[in-house]
mmCIF file of C-alpha atoms and ligand atoms in Angstrom:
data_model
loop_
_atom_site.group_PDB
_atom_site.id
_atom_site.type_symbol
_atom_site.label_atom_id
_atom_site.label_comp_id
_atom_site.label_asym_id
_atom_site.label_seq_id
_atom_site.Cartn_x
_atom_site.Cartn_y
_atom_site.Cartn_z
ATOM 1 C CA UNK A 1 34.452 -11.515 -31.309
ATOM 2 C CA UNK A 2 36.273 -9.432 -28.756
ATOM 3 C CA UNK A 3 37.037 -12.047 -25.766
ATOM 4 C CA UNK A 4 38.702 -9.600 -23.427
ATOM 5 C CA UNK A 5 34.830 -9.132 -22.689
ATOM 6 C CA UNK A 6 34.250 -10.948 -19.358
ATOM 7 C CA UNK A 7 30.929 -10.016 -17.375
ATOM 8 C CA UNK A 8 31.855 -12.627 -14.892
ATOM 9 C CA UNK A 9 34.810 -10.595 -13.533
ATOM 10 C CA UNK A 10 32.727 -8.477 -11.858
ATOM 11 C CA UNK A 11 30.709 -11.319 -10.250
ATOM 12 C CA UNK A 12 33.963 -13.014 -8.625
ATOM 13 C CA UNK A 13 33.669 -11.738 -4.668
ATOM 14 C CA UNK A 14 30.616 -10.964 -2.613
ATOM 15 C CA UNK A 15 32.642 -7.826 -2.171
ATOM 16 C CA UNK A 16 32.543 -7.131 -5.946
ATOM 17 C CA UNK A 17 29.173 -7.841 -6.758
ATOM 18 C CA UNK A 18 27.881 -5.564 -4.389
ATOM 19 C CA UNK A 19 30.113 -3.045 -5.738
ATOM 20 C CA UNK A 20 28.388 -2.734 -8.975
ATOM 21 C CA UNK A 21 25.187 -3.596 -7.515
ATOM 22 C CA UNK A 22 22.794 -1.300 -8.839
ATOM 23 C CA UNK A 23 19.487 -1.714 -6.917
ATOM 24 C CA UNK A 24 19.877 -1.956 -3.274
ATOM 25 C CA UNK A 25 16.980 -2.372 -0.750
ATOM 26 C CA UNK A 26 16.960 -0.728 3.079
ATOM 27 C CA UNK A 27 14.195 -0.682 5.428
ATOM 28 C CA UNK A 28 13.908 2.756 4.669
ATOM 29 C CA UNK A 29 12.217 1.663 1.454
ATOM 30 C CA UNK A 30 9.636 0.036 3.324
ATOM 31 C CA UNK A 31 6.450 0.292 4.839
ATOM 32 C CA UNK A 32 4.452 -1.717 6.790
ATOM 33 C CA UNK A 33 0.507 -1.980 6.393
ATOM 34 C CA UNK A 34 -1.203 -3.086 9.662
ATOM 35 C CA UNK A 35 -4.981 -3.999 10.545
ATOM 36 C CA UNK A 36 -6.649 -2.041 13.831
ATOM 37 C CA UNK A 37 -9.591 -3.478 15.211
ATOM 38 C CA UNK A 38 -11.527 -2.921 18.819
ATOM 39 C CA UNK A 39 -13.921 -5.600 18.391
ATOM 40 C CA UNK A 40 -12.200 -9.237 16.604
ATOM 41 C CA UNK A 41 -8.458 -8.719 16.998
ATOM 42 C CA UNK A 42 -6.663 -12.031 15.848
ATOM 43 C CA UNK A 43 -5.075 -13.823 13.047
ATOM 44 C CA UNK A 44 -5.958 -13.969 9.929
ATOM 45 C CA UNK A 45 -6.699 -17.450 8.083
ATOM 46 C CA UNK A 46 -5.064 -16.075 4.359
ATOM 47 C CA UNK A 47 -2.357 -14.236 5.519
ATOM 48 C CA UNK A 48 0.122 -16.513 7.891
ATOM 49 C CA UNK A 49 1.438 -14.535 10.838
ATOM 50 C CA UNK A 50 -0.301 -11.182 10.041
ATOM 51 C CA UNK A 51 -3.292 -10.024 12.774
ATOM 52 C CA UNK A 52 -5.772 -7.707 13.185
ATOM 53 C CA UNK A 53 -4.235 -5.477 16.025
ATOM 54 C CA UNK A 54 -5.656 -3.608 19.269
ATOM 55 C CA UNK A 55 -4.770 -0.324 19.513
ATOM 56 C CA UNK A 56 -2.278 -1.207 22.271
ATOM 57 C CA UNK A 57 -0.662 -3.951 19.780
ATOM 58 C CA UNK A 58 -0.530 -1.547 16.778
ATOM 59 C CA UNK A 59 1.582 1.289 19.308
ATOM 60 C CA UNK A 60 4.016 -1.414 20.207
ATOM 61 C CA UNK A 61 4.448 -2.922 16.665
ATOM 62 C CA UNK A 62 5.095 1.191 15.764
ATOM 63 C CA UNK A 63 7.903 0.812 18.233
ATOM 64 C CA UNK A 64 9.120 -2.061 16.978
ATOM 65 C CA UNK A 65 8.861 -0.380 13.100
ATOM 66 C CA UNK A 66 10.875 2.618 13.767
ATOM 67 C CA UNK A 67 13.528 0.924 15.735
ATOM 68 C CA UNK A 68 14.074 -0.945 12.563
ATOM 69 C CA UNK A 69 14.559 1.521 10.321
ATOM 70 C CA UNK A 70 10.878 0.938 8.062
ATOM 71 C CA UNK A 71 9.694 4.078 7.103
ATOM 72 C CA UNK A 72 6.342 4.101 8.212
ATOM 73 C CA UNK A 73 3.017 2.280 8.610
ATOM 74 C CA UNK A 74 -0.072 1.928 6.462
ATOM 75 C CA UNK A 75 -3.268 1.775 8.565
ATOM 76 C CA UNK A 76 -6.460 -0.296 7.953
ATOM 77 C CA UNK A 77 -9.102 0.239 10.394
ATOM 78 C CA UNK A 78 -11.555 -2.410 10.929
ATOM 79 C CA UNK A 79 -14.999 -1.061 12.361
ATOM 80 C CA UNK A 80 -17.163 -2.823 15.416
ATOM 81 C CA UNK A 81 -20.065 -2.237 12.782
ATOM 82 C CA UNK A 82 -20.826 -1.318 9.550
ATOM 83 C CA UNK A 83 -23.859 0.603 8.340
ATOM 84 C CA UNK A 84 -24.795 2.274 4.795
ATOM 85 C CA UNK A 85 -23.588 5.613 5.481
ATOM 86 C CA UNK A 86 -19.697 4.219 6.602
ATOM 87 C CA UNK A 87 -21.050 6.022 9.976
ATOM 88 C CA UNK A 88 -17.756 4.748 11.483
ATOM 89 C CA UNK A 89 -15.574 5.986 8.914
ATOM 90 C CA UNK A 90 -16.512 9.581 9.538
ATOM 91 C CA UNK A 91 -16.248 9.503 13.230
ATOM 92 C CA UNK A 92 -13.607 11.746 15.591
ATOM 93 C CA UNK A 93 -13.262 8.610 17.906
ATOM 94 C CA UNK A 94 -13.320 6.258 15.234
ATOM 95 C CA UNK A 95 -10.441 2.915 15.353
ATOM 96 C CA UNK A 96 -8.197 5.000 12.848
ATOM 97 C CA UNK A 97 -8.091 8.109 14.434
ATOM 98 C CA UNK A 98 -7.494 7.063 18.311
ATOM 99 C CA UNK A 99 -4.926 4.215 16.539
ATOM 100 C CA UNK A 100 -3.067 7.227 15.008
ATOM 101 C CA UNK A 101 -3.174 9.653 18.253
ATOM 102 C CA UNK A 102 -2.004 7.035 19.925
ATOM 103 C CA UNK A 103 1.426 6.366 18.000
ATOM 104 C CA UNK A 104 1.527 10.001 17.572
ATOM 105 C CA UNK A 105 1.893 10.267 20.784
ATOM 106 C CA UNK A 106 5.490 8.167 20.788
ATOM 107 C CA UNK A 107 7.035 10.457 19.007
ATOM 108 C CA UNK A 108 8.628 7.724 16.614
ATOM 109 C CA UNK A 109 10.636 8.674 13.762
ATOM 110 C CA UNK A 110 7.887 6.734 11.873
ATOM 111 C CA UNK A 111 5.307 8.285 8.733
ATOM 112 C CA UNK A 112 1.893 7.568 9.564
ATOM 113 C CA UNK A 113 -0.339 7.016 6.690
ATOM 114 C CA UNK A 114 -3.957 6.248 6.377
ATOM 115 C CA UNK A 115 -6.062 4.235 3.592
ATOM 116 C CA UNK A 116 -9.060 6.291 2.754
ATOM 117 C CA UNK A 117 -11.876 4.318 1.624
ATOM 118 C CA UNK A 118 -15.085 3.202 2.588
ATOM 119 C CA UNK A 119 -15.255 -0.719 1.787
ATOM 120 C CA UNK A 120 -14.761 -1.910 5.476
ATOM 121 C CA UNK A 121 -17.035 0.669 6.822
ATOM 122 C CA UNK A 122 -20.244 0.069 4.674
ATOM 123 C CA UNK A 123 -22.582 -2.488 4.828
ATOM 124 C CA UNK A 124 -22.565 -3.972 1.325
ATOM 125 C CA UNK A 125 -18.523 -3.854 1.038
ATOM 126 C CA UNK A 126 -18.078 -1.406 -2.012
ATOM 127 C CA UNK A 127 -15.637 1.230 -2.153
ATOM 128 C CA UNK A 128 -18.684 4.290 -2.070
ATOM 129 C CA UNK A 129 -22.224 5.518 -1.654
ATOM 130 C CA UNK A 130 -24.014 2.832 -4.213
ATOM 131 C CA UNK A 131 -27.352 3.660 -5.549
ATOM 132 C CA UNK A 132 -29.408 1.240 -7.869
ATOM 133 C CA UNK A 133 -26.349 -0.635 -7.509
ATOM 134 C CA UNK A 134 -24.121 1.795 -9.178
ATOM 135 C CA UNK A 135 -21.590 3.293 -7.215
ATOM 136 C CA UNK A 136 -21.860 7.081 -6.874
ATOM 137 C CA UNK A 137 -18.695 9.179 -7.976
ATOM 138 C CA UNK A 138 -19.732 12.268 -7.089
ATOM 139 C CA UNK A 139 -21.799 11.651 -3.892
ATOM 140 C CA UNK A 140 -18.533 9.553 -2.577
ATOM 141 C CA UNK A 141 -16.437 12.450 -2.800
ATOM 142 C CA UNK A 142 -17.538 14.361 -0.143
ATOM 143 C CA UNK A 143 -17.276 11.138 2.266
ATOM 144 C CA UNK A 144 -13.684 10.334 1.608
ATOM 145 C CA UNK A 145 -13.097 13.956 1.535
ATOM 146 C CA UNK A 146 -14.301 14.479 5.388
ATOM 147 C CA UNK A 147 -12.562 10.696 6.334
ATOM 148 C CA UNK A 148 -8.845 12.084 5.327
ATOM 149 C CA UNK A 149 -9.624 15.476 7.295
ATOM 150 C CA UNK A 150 -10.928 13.122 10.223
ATOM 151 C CA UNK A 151 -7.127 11.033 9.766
ATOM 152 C CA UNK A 152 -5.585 14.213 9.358
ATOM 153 C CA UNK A 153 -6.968 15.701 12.381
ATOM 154 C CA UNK A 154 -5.606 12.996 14.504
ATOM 155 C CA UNK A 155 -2.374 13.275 13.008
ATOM 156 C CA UNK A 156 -2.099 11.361 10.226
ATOM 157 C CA UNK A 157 1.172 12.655 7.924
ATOM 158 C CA UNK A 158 -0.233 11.060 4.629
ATOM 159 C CA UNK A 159 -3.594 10.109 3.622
ATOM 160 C CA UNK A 160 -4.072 7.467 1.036
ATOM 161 C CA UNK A 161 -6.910 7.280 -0.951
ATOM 162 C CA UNK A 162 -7.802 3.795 -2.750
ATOM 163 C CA UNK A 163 -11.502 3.553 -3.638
ATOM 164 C CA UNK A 164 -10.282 4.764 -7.124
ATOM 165 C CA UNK A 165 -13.115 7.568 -7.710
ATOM 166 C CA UNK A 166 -12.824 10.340 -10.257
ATOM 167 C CA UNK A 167 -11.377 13.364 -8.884
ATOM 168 C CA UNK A 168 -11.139 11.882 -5.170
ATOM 169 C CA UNK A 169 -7.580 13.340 -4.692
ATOM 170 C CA UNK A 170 -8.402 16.941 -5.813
ATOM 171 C CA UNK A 171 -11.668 16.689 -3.398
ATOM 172 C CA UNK A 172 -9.651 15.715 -0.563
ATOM 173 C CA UNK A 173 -6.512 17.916 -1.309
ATOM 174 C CA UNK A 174 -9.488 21.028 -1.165
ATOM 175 C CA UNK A 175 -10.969 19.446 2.168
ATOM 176 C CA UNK A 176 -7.873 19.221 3.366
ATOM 177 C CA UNK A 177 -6.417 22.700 2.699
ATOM 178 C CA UNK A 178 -9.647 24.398 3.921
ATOM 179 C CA UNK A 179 -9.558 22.881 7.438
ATOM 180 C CA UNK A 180 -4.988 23.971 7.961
ATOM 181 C CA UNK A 181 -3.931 20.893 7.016
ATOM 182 C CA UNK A 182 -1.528 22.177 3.909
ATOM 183 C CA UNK A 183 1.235 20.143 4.880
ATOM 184 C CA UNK A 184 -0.303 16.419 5.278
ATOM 185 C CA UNK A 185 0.696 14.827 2.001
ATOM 186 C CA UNK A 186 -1.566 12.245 -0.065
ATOM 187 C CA UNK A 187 -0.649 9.303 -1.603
ATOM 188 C CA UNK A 188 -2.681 8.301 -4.571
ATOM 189 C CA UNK A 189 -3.656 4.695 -5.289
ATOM 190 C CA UNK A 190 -3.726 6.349 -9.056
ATOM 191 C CA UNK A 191 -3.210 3.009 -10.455
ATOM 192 C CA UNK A 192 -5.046 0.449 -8.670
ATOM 193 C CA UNK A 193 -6.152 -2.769 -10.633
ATOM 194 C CA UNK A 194 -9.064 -4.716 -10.338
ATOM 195 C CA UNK A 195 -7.199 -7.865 -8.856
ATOM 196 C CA UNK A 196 -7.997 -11.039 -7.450
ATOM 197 C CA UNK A 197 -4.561 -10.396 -5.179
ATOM 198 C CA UNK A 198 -6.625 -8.858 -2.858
ATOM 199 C CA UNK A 199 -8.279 -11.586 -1.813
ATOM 200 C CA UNK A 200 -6.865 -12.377 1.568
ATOM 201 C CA UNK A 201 -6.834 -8.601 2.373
ATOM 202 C CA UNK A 202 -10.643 -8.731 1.786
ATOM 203 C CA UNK A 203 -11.065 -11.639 4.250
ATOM 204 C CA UNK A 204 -9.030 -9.460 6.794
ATOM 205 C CA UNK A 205 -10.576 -6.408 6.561
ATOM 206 C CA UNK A 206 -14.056 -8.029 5.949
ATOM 207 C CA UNK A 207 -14.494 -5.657 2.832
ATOM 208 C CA UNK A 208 -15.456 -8.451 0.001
ATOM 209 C CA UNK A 209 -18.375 -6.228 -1.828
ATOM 210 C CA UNK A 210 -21.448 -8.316 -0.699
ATOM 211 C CA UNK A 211 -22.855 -7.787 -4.570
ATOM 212 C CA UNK A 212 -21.244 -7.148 -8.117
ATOM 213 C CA UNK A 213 -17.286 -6.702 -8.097
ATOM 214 C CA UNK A 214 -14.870 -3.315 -8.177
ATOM 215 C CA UNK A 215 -14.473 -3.585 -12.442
ATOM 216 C CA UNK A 216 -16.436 -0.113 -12.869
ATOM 217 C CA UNK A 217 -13.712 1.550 -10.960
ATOM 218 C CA UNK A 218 -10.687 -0.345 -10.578
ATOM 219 C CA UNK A 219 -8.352 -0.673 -13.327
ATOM 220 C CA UNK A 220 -8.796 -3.380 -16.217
ATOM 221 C CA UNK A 221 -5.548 -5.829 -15.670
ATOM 222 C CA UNK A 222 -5.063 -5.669 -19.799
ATOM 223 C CA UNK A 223 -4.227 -2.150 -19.393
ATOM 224 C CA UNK A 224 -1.003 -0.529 -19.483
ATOM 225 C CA UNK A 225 -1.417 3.118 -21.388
ATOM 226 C CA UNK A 226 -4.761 3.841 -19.847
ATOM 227 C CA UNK A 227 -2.233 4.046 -16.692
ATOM 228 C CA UNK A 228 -1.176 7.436 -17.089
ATOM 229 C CA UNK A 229 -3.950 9.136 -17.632
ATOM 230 C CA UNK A 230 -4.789 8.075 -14.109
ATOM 231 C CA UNK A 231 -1.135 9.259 -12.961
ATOM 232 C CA UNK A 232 -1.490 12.651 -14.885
ATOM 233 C CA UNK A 233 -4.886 13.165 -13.638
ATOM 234 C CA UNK A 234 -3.981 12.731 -10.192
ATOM 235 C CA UNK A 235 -0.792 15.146 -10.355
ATOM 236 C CA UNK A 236 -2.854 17.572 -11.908
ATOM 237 C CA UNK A 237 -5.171 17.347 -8.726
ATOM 238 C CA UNK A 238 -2.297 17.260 -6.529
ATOM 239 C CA UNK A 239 -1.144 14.101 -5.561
ATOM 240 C CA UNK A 240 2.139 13.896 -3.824
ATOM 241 C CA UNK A 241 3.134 10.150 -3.970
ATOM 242 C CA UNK A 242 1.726 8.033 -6.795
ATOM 243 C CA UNK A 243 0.798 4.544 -6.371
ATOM 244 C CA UNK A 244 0.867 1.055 -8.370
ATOM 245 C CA UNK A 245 -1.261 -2.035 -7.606
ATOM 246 C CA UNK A 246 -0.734 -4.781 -6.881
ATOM 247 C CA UNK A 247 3.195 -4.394 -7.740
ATOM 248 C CA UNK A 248 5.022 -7.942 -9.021
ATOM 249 C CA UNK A 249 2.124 -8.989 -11.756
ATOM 250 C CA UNK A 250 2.362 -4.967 -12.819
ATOM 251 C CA UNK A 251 5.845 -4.198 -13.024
ATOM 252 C CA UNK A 252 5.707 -3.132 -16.543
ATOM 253 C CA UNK A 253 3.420 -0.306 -15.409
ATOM 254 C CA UNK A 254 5.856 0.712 -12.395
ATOM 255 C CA UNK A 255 8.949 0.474 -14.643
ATOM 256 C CA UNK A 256 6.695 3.088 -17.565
ATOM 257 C CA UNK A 257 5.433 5.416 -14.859
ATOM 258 C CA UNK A 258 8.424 6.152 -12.894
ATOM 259 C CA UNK A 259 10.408 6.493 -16.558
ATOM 260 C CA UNK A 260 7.976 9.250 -17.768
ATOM 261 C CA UNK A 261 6.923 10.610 -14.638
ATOM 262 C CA UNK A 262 10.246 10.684 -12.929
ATOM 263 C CA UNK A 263 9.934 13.818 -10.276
ATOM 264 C CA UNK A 264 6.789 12.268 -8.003
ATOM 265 C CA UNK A 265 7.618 9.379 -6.097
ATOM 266 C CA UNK A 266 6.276 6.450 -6.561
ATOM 267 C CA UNK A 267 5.320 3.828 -4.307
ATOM 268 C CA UNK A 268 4.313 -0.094 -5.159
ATOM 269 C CA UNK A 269 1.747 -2.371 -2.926
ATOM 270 C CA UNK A 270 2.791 -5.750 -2.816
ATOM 271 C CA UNK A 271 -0.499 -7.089 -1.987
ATOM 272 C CA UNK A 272 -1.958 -9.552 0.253
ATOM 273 C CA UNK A 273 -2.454 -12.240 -2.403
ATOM 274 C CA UNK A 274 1.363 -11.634 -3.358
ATOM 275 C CA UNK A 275 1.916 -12.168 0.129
ATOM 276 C CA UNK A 276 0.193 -14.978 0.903
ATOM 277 C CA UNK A 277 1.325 -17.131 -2.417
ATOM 278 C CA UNK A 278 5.200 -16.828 -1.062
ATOM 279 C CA UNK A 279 3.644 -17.573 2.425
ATOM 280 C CA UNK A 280 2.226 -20.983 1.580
ATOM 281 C CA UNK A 281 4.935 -22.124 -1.030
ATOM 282 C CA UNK A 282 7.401 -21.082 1.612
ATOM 283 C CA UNK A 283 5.153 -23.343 4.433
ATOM 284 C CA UNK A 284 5.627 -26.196 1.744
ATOM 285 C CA UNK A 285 9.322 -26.271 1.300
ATOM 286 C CA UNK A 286 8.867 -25.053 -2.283
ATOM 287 C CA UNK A 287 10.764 -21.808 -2.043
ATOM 288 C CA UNK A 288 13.587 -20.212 0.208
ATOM 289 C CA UNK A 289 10.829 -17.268 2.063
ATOM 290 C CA UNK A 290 13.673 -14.951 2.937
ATOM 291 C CA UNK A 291 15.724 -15.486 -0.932
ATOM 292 C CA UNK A 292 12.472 -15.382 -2.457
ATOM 293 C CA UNK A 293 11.045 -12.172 -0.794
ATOM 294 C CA UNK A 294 14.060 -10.351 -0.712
ATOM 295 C CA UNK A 295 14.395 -10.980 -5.087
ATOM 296 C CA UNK A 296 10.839 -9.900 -5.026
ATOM 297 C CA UNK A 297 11.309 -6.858 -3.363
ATOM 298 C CA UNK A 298 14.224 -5.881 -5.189
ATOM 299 C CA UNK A 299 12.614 -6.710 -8.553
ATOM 300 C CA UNK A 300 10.092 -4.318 -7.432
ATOM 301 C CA UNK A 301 12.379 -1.218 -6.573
ATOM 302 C CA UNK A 302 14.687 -2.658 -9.403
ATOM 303 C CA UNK A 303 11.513 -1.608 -11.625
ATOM 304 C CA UNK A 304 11.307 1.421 -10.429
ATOM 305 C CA UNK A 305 9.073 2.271 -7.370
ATOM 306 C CA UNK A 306 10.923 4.326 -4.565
ATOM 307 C CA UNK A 307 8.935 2.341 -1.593
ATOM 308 C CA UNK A 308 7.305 -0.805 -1.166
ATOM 309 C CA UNK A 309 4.339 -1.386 0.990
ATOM 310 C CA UNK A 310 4.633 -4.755 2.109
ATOM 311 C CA UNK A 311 3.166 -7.039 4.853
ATOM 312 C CA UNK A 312 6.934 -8.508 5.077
ATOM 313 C CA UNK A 313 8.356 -5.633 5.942
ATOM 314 C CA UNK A 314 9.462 -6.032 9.534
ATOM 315 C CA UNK A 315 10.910 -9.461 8.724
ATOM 316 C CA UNK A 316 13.538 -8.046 5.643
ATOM 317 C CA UNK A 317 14.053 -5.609 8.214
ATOM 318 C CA UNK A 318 14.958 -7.952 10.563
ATOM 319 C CA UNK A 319 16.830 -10.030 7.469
ATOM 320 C CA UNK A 320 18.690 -6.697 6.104
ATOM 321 C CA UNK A 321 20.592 -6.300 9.954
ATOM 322 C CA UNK A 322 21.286 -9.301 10.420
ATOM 323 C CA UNK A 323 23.469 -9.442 6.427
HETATM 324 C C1 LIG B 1 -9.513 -0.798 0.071
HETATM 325 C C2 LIG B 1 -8.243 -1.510 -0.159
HETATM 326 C C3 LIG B 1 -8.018 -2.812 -0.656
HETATM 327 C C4 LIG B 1 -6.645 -3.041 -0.545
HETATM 328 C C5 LIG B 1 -6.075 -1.885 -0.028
HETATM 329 N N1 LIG B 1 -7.068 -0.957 0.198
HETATM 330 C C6 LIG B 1 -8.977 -3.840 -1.121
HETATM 331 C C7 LIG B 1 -9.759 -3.646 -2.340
HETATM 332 O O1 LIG B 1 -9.689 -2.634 -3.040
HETATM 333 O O2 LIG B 1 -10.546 -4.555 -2.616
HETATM 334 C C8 LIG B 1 -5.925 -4.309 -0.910
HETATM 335 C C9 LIG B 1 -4.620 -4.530 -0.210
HETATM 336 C C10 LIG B 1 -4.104 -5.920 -0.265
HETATM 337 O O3 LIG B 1 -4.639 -6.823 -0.953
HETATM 338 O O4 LIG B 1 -3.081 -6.171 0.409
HETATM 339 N N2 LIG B 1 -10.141 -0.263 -1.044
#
């Protein structure tokens, strides 16, 4: 045995072991997802201190996200109603696209991006046009495909499509193109799970599908390979950013995607459910919140995802000035 070998050298001063540190996290790395809603703005029961925001709110908590230093918000729009056709999903005036005008407006050093999907729009809750109780690939396409132009038209920088359809990010990349919108970037939800961490989310955005579940679209949770065929298949269609999720149960699939698919940047969701476990063990006394997020969100990057999107983002924020 060689005994001149001594790891904990390295660990003596605070000084030291930041030094050698190899995975550091800045709010730069993070973005913030926030709810929009004209008609129930509020808390939320499952998620402690997150709200559905007015417009007004979601402006000033922009503000509040750039002078941090997060990189940008992820908008959720919550509808005043909900029909079969996701009427409010495809209209010019519609929560999203006056929320998004509106920040626009600041001029904030601040990436505005948009989730693309139909759940909260449309009366039974699932993620597309459903016939027989099937949801419709093909006939979804052309709705998500007019809802990014819609975000894009408003302003949106990046449009993020989650509903998880065949061939939605080529759709929208061609929608998007044809109407001079080259430049606005999507980020692909390539690798979305079928996951019961998205159960607070679906109590905040009201999008809990009213029949059946999300398992003929959404990824299996045993499933690790079947990953990047998702990943190639959205490249091949165009995707700029790639996304994992839910992130801290998946970080085997973050850690294999960014190792073999290196040059797109990836980007992990640290989901409600993640969100809300640290909340209430935190509320308990069981866990250190800011120790415990902070080794969460590091794990994640430490992985390998680029960004986080993360409903604690303005707090590290908040936590990473203040150290
Ligand atoms: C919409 C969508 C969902 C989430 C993001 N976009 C819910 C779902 O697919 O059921 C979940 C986000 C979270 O749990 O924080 N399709």
């Amino acid at each position: 045995m060689n005994k001149h070998h001594r790891p904990r050298r390295l660990r003596m001063t605070d000084v030291l072991r930041q030094m050698v540190q190899e995975t550091r996290l800045c709010p730069a790395d993070l973005i913030y997802p926030v709810f929009v809603t004209r008609s129930n703005p509020g808390p939320i029961d499952a998620m402690p201190d997150v709200y559905r925001h007015t417009i007004s709110e979601a402006v000033d908590i922009a503000r509040r996200a750039a002078d941090a230093g997060v990189s940008g918000l992820m908008l959720f729009g919550i509808p005043q109603s909900k029909d079969e056709h996701a009427s409010r999903a495809l209209s010019a005036s519609g929560v999203i696209s006056d929320t998004v005008e509106a920040i626009k407006n600041e001029g904030l050093n601040l990436v505005i991006i948009t989730d693309v999907c139909v759940c909260s729009y449309i009366s039974h809750g699932h993620c597309g046009i459903v016939h027989d109780d099937v949801v419709s690939n093909d006939e979804t396409l052309p709705v998500l495909a007019q809802m990014a132009k819609i975000h894009a038209d408003s302003g949106a920088d990046i449009v993020a499509p989650s509903a998880m359809m065949d061939h939605q990010v080529h759709a929208i990349r061609e929608k998007l193109d044809s109407s001079g919108h080259e430049h606005v970037s999507i980020l692909s939800y390539s690798v979305k799970y079928a996951s019961s961490f998205y159960g607070p989310f679906r109590d905040a955005a009201g999008g809990a599908p009213a029949f059946g579940d999300r398992k003929t679209h959404q990824m299996d949770s045993a499933n690790r390979l079947e990953a990047m065929r998702e990943v190639d298949l959205d490249i091949a269609e165009g995707a700029d950013l790639l996304m994992v999720k839910p992130a801290l149960a998946y970080l085997d699939v973050i850690h294999m995607i960014s190792q073999h698919r290196p040059h797109i940047p990836l980007v992990a969701y640290n989901v409600s459910g993640e969100y809300s476990m640290v909340k209430a063990a935190a509320k308990q006394g069981y866990v250190d919140e800011a120790s415990v997020v902070l080794e969460i969100l590091t794990s994640i990057r430490r992985a390998g995802s680029k960004s986080v999107i993360t409903y604690h983002a303005l707090d590290v924020a908040r936590w990473l000035q203040k150290s």
